[in-house]
PDB file of C-alpha atoms in Angstrom:
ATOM      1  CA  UNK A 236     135.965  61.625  31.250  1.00 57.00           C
ATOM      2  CA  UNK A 237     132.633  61.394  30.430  1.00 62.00           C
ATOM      3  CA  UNK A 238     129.980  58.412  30.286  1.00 58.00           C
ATOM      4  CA  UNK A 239     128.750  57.748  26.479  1.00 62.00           C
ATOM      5  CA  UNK A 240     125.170  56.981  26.643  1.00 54.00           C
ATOM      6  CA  UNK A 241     124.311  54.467  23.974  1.00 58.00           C
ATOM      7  CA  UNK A 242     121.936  55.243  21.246  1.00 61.00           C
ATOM      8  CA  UNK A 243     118.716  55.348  22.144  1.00 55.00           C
ATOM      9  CA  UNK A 244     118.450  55.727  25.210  1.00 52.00           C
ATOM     10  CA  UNK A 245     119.218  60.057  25.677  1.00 54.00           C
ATOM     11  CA  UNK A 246     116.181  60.042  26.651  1.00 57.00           C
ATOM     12  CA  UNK A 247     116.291  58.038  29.508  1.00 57.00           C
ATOM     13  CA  UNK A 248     114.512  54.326  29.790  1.00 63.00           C
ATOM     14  CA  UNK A 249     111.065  55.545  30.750  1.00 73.00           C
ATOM     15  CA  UNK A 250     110.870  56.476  26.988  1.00 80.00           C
ATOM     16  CA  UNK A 251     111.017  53.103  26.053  1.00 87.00           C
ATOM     17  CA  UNK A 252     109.279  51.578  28.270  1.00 87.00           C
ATOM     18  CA  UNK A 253     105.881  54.497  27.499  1.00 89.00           C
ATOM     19  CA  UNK A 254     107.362  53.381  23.583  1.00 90.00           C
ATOM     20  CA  UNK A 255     106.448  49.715  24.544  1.00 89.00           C
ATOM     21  CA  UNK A 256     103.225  50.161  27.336  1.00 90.00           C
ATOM     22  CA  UNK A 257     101.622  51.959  23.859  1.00 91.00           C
ATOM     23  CA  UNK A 258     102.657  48.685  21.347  1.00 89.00           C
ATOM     24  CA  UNK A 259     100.971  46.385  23.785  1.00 87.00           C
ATOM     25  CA  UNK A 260      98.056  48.769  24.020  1.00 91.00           C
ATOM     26  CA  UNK A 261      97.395  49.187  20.568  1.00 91.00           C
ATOM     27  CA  UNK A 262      98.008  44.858  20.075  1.00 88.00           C
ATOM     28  CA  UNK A 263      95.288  44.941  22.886  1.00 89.00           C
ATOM     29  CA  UNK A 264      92.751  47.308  20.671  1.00 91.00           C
ATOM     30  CA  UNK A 265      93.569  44.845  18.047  1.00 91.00           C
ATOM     31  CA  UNK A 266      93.003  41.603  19.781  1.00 89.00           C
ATOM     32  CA  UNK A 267      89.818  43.292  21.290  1.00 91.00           C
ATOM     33  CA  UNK A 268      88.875  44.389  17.643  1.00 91.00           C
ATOM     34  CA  UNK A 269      89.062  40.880  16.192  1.00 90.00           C
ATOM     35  CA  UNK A 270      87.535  39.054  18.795  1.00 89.00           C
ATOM     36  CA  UNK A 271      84.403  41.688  18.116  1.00 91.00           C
ATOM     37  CA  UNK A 272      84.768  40.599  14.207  1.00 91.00           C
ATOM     38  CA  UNK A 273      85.085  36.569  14.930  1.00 89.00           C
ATOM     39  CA  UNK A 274      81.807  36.818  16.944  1.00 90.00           C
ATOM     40  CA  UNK A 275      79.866  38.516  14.114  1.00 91.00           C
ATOM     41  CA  UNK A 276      81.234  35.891  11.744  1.00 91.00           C
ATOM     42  CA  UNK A 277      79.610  32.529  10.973  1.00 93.00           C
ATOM     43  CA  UNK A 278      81.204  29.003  10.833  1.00 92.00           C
ATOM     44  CA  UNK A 279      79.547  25.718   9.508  1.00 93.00           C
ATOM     45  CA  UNK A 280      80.130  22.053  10.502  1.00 92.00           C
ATOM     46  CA  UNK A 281      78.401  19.082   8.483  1.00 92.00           C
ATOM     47  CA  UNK A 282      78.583  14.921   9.586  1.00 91.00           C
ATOM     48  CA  UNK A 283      77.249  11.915   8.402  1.00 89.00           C
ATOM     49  CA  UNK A 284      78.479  12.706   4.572  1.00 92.00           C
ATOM     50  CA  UNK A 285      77.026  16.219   4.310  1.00 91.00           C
ATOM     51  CA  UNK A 286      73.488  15.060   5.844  1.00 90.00           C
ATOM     52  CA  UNK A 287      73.469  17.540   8.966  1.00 90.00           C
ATOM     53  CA  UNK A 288      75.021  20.762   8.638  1.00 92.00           C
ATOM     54  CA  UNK A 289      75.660  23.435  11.729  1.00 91.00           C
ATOM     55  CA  UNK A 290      75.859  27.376  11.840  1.00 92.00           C
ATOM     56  CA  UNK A 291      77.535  29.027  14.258  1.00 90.00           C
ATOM     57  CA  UNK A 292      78.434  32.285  15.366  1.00 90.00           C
ATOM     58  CA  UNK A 293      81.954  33.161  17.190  1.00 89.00           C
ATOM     59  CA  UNK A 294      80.142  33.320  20.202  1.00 87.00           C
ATOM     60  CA  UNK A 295      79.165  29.591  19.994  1.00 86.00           C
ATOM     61  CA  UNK A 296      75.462  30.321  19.409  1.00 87.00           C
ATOM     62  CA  UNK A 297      73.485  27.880  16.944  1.00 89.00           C
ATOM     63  CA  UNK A 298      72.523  30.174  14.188  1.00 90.00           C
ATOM     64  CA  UNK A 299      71.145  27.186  11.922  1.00 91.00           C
ATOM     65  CA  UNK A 300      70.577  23.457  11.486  1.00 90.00           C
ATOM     66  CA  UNK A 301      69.776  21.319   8.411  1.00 91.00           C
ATOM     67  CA  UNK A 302      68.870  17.695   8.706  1.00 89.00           C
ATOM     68  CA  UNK A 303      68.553  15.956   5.062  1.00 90.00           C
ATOM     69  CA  UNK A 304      65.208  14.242   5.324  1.00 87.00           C
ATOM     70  CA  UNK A 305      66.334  11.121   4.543  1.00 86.00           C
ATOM     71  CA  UNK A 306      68.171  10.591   7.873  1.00 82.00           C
ATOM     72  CA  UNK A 307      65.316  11.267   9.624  1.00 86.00           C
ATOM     73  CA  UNK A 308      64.446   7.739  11.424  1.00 86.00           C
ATOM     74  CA  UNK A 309      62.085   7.525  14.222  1.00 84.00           C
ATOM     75  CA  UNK A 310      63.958   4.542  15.207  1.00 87.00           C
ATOM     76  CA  UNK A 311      67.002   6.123  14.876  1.00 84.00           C
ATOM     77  CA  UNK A 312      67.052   9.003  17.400  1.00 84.00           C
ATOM     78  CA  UNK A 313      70.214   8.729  18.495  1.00 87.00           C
ATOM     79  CA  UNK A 314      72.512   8.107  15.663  1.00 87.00           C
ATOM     80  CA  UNK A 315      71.050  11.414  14.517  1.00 87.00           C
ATOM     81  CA  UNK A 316      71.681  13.239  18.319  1.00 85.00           C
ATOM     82  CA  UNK A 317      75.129  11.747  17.459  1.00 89.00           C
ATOM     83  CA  UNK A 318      75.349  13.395  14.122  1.00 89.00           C
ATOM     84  CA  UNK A 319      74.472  16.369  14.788  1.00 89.00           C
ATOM     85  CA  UNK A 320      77.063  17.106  18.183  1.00 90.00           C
ATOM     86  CA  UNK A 321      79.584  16.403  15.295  1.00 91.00           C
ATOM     87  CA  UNK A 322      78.674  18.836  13.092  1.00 90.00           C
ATOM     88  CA  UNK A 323      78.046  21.425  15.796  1.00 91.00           C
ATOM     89  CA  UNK A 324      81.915  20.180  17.317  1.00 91.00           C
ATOM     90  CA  UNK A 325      83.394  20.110  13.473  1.00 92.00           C
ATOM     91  CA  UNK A 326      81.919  23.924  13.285  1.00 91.00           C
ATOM     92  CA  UNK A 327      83.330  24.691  16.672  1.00 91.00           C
ATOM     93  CA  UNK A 328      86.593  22.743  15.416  1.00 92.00           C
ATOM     94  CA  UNK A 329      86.439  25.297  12.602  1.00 91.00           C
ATOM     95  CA  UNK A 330      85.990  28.659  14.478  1.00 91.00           C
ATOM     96  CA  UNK A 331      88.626  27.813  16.736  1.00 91.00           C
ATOM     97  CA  UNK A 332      91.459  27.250  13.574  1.00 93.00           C
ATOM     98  CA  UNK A 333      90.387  30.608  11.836  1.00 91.00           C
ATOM     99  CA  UNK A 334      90.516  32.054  15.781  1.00 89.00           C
ATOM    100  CA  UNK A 335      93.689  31.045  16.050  1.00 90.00           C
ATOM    101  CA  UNK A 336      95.152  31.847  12.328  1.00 91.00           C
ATOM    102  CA  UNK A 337      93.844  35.508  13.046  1.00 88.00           C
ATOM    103  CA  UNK A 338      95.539  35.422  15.870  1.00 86.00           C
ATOM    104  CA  UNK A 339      99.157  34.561  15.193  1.00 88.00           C
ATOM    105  CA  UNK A 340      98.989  37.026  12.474  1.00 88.00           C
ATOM    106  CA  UNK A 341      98.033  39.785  14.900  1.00 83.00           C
ATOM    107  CA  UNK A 342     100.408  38.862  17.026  1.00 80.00           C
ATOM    108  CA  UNK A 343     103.344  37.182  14.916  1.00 81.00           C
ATOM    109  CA  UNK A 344     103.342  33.718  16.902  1.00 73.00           C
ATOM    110  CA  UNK A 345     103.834  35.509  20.218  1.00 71.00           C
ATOM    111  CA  UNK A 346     101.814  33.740  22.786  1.00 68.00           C
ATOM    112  CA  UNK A 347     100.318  35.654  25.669  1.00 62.00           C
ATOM    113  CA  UNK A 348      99.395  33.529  28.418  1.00 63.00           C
ATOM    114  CA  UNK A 349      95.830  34.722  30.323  1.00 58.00           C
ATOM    115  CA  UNK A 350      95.511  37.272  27.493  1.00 55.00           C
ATOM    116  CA  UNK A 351      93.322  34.608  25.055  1.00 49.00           C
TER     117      UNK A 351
END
């Protein structure tokens, strides 16, 4: 009598398993290759109605910051300080969401812990 080998695997289980080492390989190229586009991208945050807006890159650098002149308030320092952290977070807020859109499609909702 002799053993029937089911389909697929003739050519032993190694084959799969160099099949499956090369998918995560080339997801890994991938991931690697959008992170590379996100932090050449640029994200904007505004606050206070549109009167301070933020520019980011995807590394979290400021690129750019516009205070309307009318907010401008000597006696008013720190509502402004506080206006403008919220833009900067609300254009962090916004890197992260297109971050993490790209993501799930590269990776179809798979989560890899450690990996990002």
């Amino acid at each position: 009598m002799r053993a029937r080998v089911p389909n697929g695997m003739a050519k032993g289980p190694s084959n799969n398993m160099n099949q499956m080492l090369k998918q995560a390989q080339k997801m890994q190229d991938e991931i690697t290759a959008l992170q590379a586009d996100l932090e050449q991208r640029e994200f904007k945050g505004t606050a206070g109605g549109g009167v301070v807006e933020v520019t980011i890159n995807g590394k979290r650098n400021v690129l750019d910051l516009k205070i309307a002149p009318e907010v401008v308030d000597p006696e008013a320092i720190e509502d402004l300080q506080d206006v403008i952290m919220s833009a900067f977070n609300a254009a962090v807020a916004n890197l992260d969401e297109v971050s993490d859109a790209e993501m799930q499609k590269l990776t179809g909702g798979v989560s890899f812990p450690g990996l990002f």
